[in-house]
Coordinates of C-alpha atoms in Angstrom, one line a residue:
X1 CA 0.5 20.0 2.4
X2 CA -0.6 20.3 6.3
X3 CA 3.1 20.5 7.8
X4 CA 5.3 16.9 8.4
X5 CA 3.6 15.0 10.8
X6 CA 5.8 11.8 11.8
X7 CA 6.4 11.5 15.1
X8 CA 3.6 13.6 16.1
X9 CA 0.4 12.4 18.2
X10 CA -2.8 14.0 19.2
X11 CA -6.4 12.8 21.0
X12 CA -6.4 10.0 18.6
X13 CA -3.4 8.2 20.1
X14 CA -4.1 8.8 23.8
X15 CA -4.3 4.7 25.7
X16 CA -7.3 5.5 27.8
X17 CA -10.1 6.0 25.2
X18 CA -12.3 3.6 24.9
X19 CA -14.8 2.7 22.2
X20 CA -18.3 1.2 21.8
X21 CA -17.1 -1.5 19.7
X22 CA -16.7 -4.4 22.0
X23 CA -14.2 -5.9 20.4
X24 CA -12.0 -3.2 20.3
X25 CA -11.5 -3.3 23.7
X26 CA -9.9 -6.8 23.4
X27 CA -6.3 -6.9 24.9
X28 CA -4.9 -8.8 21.9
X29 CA -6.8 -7.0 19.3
X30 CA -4.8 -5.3 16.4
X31 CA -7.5 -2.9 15.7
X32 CA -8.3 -0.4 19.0
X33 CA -9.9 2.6 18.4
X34 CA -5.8 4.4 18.6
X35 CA -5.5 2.4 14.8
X36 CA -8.6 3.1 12.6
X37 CA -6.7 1.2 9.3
X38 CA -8.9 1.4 6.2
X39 CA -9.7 -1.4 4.0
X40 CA -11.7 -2.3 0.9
X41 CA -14.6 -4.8 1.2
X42 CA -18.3 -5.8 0.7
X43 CA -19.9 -8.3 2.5
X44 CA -19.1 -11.8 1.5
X45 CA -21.0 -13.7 -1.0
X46 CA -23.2 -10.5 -2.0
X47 CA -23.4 -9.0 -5.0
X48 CA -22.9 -5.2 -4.2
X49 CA -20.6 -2.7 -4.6
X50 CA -17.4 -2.5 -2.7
X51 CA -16.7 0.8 -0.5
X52 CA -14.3 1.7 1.8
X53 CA -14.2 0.7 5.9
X54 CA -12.2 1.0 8.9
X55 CA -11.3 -2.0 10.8
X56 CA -12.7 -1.6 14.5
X57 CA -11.9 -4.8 16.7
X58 CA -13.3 -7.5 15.4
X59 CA -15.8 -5.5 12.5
X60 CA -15.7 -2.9 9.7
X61 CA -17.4 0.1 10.3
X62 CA -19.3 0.6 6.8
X63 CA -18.2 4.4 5.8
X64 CA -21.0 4.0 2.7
X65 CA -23.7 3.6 5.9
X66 CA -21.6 5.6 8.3
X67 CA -21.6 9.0 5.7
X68 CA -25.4 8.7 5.3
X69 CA -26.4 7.5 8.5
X70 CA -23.8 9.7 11.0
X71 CA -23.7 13.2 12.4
X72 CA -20.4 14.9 10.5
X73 CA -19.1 18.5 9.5
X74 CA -19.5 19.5 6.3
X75 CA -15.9 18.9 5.0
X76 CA -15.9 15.2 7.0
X77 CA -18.9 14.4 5.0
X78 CA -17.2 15.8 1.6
X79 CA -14.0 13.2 3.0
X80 CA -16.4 10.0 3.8
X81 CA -18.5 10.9 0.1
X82 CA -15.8 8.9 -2.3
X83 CA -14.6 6.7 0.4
X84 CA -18.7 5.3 0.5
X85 CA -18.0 4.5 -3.4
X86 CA -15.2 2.5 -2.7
X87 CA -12.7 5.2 -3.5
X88 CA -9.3 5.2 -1.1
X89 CA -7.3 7.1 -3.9
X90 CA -9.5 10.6 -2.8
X91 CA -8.2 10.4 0.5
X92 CA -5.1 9.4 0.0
X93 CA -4.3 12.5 -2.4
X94 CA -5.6 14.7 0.2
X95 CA -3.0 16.6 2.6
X96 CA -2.1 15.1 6.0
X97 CA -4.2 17.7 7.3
X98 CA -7.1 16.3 5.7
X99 CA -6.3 12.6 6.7
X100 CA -5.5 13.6 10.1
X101 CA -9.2 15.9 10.7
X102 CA -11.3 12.3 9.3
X103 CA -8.9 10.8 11.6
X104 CA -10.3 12.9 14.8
X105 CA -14.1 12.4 13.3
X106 CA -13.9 9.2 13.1
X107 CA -12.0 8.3 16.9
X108 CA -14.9 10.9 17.9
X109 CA -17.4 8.9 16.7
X110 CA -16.6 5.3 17.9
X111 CA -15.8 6.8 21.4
X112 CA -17.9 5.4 24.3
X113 CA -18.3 9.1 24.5
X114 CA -19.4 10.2 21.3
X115 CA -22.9 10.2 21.0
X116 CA -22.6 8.5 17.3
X117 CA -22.9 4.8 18.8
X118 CA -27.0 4.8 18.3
X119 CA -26.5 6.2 14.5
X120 CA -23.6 4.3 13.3
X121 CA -24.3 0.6 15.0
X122 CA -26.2 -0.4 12.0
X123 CA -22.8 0.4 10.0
X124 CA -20.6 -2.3 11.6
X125 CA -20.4 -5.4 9.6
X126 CA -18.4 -8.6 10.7
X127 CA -15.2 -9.0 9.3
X128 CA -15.6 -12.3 9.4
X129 CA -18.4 -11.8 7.2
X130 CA -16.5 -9.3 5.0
X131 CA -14.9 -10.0 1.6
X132 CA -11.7 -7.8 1.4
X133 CA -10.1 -6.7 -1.6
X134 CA -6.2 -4.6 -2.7
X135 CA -7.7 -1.3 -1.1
X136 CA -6.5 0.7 -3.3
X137 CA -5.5 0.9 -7.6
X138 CA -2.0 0.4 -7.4
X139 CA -1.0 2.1 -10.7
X140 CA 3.1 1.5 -9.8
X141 CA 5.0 -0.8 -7.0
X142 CA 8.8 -0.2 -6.8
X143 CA 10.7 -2.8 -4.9
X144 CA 13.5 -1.2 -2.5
X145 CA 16.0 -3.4 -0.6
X146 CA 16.7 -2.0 2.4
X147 CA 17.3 -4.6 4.5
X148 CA 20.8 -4.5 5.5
X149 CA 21.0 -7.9 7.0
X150 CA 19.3 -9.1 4.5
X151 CA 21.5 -8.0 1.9
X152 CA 24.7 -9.1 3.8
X153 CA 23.0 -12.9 4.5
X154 CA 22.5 -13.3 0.9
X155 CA 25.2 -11.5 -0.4
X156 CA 27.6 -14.2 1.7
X157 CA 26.1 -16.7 0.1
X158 CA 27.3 -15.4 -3.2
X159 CA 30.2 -13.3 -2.3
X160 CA 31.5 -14.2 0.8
X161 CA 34.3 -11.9 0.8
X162 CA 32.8 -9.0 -0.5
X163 CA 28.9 -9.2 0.6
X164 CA 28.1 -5.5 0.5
X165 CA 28.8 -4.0 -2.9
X166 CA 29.9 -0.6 -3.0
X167 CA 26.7 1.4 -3.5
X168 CA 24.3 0.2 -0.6
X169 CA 25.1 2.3 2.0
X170 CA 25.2 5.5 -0.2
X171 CA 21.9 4.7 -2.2
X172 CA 18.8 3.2 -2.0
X173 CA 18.7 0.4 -4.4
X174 CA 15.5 -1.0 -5.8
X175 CA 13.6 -2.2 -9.2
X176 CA 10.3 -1.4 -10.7
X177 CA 8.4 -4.4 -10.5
X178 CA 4.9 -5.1 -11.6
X179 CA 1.8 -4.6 -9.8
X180 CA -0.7 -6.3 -11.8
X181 CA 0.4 -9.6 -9.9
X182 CA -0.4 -7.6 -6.6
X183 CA -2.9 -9.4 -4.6
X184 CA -4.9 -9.3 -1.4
X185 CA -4.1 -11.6 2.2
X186 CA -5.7 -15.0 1.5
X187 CA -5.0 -15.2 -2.2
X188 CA -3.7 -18.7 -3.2
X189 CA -0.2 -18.2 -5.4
X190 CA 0.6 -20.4 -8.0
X191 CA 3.7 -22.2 -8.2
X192 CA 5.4 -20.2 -11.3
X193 CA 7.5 -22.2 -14.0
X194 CA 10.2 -20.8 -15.6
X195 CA 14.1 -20.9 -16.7
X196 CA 16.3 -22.9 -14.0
X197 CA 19.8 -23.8 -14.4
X198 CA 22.2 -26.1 -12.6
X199 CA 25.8 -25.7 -12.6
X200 CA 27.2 -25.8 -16.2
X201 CA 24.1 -28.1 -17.9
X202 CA 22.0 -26.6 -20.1
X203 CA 19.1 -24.6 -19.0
X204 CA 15.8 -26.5 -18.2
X205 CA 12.1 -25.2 -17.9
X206 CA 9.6 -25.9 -15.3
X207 CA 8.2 -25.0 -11.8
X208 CA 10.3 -23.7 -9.4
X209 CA 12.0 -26.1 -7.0
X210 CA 13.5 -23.2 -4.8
X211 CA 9.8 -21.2 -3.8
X212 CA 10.4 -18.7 -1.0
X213 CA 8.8 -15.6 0.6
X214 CA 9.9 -12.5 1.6
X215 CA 9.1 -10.1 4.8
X216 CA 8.6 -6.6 3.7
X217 CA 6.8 -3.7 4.6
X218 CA 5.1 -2.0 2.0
X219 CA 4.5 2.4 1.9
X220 CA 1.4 3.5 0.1
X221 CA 1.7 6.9 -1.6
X222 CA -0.5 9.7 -0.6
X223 CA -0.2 12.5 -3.0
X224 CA 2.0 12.4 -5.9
X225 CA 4.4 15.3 -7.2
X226 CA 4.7 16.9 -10.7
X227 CA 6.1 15.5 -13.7
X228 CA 10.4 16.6 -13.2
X229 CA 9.2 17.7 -9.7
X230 CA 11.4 16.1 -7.0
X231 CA 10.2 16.1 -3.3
X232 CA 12.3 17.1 -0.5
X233 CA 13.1 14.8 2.5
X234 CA 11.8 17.1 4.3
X235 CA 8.2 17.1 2.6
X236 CA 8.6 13.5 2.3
X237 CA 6.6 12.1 5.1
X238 CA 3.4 14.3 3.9
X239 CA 3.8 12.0 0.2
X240 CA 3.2 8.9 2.6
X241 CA -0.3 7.5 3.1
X242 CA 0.7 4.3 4.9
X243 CA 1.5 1.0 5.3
X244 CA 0.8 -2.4 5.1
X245 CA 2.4 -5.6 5.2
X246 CA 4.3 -7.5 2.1
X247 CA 5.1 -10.6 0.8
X248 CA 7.4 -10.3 -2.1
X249 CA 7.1 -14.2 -2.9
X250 CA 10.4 -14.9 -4.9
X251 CA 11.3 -18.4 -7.2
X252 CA 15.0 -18.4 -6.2
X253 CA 16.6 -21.1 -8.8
X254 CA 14.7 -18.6 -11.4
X255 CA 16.3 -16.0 -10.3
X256 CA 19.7 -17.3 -10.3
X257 CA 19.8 -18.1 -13.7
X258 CA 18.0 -14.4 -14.6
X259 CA 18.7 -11.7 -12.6
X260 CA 21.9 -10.6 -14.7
X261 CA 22.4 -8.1 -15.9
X262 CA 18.8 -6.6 -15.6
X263 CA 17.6 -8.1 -12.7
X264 CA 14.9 -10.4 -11.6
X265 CA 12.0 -11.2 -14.2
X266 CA 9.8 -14.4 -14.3
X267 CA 11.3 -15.1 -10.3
X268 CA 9.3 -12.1 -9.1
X269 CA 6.8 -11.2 -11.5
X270 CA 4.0 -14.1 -10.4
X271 CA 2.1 -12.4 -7.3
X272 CA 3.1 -10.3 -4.4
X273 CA 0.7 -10.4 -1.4
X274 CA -0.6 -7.6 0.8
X275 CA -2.1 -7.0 3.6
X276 CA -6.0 -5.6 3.2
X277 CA -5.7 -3.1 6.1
X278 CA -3.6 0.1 5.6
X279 CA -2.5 1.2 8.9
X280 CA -2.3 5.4 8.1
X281 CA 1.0 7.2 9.2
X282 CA -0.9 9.2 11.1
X283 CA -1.5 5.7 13.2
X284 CA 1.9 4.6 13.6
X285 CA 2.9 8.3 14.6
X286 CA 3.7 7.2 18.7
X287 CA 5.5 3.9 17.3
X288 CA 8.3 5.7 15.3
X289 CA 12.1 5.7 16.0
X290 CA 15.4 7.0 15.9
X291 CA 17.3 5.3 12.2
X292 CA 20.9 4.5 13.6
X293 CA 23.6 3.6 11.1
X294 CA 27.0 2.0 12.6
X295 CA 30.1 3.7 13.0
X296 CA 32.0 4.7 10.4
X297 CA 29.4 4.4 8.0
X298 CA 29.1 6.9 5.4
X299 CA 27.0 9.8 6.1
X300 CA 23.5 10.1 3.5
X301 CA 24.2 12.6 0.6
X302 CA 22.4 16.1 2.0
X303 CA 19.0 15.1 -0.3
X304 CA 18.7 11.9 1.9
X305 CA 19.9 13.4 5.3
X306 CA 17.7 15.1 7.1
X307 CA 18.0 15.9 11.2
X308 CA 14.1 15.1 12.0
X309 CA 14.0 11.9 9.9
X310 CA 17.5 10.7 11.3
X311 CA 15.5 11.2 14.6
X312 CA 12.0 9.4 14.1
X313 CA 12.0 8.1 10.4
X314 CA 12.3 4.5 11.4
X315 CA 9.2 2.5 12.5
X316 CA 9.6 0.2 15.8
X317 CA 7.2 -2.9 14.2
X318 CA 7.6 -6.6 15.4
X319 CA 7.1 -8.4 12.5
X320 CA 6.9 -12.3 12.6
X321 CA 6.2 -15.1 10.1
X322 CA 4.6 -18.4 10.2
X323 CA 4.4 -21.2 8.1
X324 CA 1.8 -23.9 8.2
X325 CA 2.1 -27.1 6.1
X326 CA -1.0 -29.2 5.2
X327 CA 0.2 -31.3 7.9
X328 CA 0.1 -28.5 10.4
X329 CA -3.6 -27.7 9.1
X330 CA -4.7 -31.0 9.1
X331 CA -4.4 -31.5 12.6
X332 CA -5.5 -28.5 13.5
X333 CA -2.1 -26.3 14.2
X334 CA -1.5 -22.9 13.1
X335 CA 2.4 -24.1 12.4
X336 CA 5.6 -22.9 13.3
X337 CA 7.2 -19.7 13.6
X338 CA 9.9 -19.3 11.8
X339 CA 11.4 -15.7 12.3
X340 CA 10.9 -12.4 13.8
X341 CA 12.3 -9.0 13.6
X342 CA 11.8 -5.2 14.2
X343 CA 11.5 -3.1 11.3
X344 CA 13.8 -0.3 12.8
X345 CA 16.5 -2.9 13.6
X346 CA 16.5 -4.1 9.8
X347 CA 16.2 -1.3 7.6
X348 CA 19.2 0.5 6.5
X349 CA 16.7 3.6 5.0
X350 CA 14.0 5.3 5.9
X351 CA 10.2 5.3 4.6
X352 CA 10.8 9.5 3.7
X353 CA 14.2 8.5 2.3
X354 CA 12.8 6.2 -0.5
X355 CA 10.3 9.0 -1.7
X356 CA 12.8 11.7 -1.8
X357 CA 15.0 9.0 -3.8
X358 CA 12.3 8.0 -6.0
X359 CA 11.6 11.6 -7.1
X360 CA 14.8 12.8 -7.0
X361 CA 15.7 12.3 -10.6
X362 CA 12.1 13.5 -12.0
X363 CA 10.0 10.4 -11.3
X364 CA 5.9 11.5 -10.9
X365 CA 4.5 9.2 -7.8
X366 CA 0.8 8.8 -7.8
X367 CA -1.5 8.4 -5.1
X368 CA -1.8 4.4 -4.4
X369 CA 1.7 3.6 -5.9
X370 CA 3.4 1.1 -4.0
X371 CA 6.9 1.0 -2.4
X372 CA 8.1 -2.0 -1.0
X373 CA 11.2 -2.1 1.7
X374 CA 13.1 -5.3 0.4
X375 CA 13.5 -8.0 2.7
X376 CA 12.9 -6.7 6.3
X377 CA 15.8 -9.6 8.3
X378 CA 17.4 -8.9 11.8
X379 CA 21.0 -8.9 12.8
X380 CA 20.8 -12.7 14.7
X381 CA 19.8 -16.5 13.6
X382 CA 16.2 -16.4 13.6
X383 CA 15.5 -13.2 12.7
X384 CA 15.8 -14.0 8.7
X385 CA 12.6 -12.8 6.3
X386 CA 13.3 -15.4 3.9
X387 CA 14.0 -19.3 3.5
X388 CA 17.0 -18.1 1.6
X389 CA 18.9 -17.3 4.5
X390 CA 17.0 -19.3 7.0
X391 CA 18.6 -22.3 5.2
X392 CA 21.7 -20.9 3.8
X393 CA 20.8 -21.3 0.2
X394 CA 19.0 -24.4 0.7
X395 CA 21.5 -26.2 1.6
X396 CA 20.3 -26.4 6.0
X397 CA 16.7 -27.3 6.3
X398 CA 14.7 -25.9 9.4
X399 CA 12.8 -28.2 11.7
X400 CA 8.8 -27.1 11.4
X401 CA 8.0 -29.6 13.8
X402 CA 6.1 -33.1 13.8
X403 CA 8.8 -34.2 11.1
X404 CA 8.9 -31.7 9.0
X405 CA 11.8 -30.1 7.2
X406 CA 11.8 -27.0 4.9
X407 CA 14.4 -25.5 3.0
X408 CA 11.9 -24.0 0.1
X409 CA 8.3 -24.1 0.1
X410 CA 6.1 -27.0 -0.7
X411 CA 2.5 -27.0 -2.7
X412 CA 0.3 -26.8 0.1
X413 CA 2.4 -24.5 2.7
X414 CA 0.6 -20.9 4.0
X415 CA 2.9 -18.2 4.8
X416 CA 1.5 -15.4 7.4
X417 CA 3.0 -12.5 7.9
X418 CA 2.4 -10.7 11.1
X419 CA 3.2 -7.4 12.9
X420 CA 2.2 -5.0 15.7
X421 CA 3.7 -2.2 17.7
X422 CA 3.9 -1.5 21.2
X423 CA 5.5 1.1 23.1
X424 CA 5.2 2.2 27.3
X425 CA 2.5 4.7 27.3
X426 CA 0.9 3.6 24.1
X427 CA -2.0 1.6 23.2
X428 CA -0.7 -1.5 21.1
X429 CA -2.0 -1.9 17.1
X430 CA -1.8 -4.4 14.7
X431 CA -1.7 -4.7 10.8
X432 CA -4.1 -8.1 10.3
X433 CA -3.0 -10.7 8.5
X434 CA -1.0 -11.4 5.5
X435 CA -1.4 -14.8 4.0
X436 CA -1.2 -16.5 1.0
X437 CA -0.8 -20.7 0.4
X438 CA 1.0 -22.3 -2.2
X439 CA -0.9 -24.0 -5.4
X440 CA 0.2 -26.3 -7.5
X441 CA 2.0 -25.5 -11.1
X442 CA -0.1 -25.5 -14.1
X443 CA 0.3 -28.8 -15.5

């Protein structure tokens, strides 16, 4: 598979390159030449096929153009051939190694220093003139919930003596949930309808009074593993493609009245939103971090323990949320923030940790399945990735400003996830935006 490679950086990562792409070069940019995310697109309002790009500051360098029009090795141009058709799945099945030489041919190439910039300028296209899709099938999308603040919050709110049950900290838990509903940043999402019930009256039906959203990161498989053919931890990281962020949009009163004993249905099954950018591992390799568990807690079973990923497995991301009424757009606001956190903080398991967990009974992952971490919540008020907590159940409503009061989400609101990572001695990247606005009910 090319040898595990988190944690481990190279020419692409180093701060002082530079690229041709003005816009790269922005301060507050999330795409610098160090990120190189891919994406799916065609150019907006055209009727042509989609291919694969890279997001480069503010443009998409067109690897359909790029392939014919660039100076590459012959195995670079046998990596950009599919991903010109629109294909991320051929790359992603493809070992690290692989991933990691387009990686270098493409940094190369945008350099100042390159000598591509004359060849491959005619390949840029805006992305503001870009129509971006899912990048990827997504034949599978397991929800995890590893969030371990997350899970306490809401599991106070329902068991307040006993928050924790007995198997979180010795197993990942998560749910199969359906990826046919999976849809790309700036899809609206339709209020669903559904079961609610209310104390001890009988069971109405309707749309959801108790709409929320949830912070997650969500892992992109690279290469998949055999039929009854577990994956090590160890080999885990080389089964990861990478990452993008995740709305998990959840219809709470449905879920109350549903989730037992199989677990949430109709309350989840209506969209989840990603990001359109996938920011590789290879990307995030200077950004990741030590996974510390608190004292006293019990040690992983030896498949989920692992000395390397117990040292880097985590990923140091600041991820934010905002939410913008019609009010806020009206007059011109982007709205409030409403939480932040950092991914290593919030997550009780690692990336590597759910593949090897996944697999470890049989299970056959598939390049472009999706795993999503569960609600991604710090330790402190604030630092919530859902309205659930935020507002204790919907029972506190937060102040969005100019009047406004929230405890679920009203027809109309936008929710936009954000996150970036930064570290001394590294050049800050982004993840682009995650947003998706609430639509009315069908009638």
């Amino acid at each position: 598979m090319g040898g595990p490679s988190h944690g481990i950086t190279d020419e692409t990562h180093a701060p002082t390159l530079r690229s041709w792409v003005a816009s790269a070069e922005e301060p507050d940019t999330d795409f610098p030449i160090q990120n190189l995310p891919y994406g799916r697109f065609r150019s907006l309002n055209r009727a042509e096929p989609w291919r694969i790009g890279v997001a480069i500051g503010d443009q998409v360098l067109d690897l359909a153009g790029a392939a014919s029009d660039g100076r590459w090795e012959t195995d670079i141009a046998t990596m950009l051939a599919p991903l010109a058709a629109g294909d991320l799945a051929a790359l992603m099945s493809r070992p690290s190694s692989d991933r990691r030489r387009l990686r270098t041919a493409l940094s190369r190439a945008l350099r100042v220093d390159g000598g591509q910039q004359q060849r491959l300028a005619a390949s840029l296209v805006p992305q503001a003139g870009a129509e971006l899709s899912v990048p990827c099938r997504i034949g599978d999308y397991t929800d995890f919930y590893t969030g371990i603040h997350h899970a306490t919050a809401v599991g106070k709110l329902f068991r307040p003596d006993n928050p924790l049950l007995p198997n979180y900290k010795h197993v990942p838990i998560g749910y199969h949930g359906r990826s046919s509903s999976i849809v790309v940043s700036g899809t609206s999402v339709r209020r669903p309808r559904g079961q609610q019930q209310a104390g001890s009256a009988a069971p109405t039906f309707g749309p959801s009074q108790g709409l929320d959203y949830e912070l997650e990161l969500g892992f992109l498989v690279g290469p998949g593993n055999g039929l009854g053919d577990p994956i090590p931890l160890d080999r885990a990281e080389e089964h990861l493609f990478g990452v993008v962020l995740l709305n998990d949009w959840s219809a709470r009163d449905m879920q109350a009245w549903e989730y037992q004993p199989l677990g949430p249905f109709l309350s989840k099954n209506f969209a989840t939103t990603i990001s359109p950018w996938v920011v590789t591992m290879e990307a995030l390799a200077p950004f990741r971090a030590r996974l510390d568990r608190p004292p006293g807690d019990p040690r992983p079973l030896p498949y989920l323990d692992d000395d390397r990923d117990r040292a880097s497995g985590a990923i140091d991301a600041e991820l934010q949320v905002w939410l913008q009424t019609a009010v806020h757009r009206h007059a011109g606001k982007p709205g409030a923030r409403v939480s932040s956190a950092n991914a290593k903080e919030a997550a009780y398991w690692t990336p590597a940790q759910l593949i090897a967990h996944h697999t470890s009974g049989g299970c056959n992952l598939q390049p472009g399945d999706l795993l999503g971490s569960g609600t991604l919540s710090g330790p402190l008020p604030g630092q919530s990735g859902s309205l659930l907590e935020l507002t204790r159940g919907g029972h506190e409503a937060i102040d969005l400003g100019d009047g406004q009061l929230r405890t679920f989400l009203a027809d109309g609101d936008a929710v936009a996830l954000r996150a970036h990572c930064s570290r001394p001695g590294a050049r800050s990247i982004g993840f682009g935006p995650c947003v998706g606005k609430v639509a009315e009910a069908w009638p």
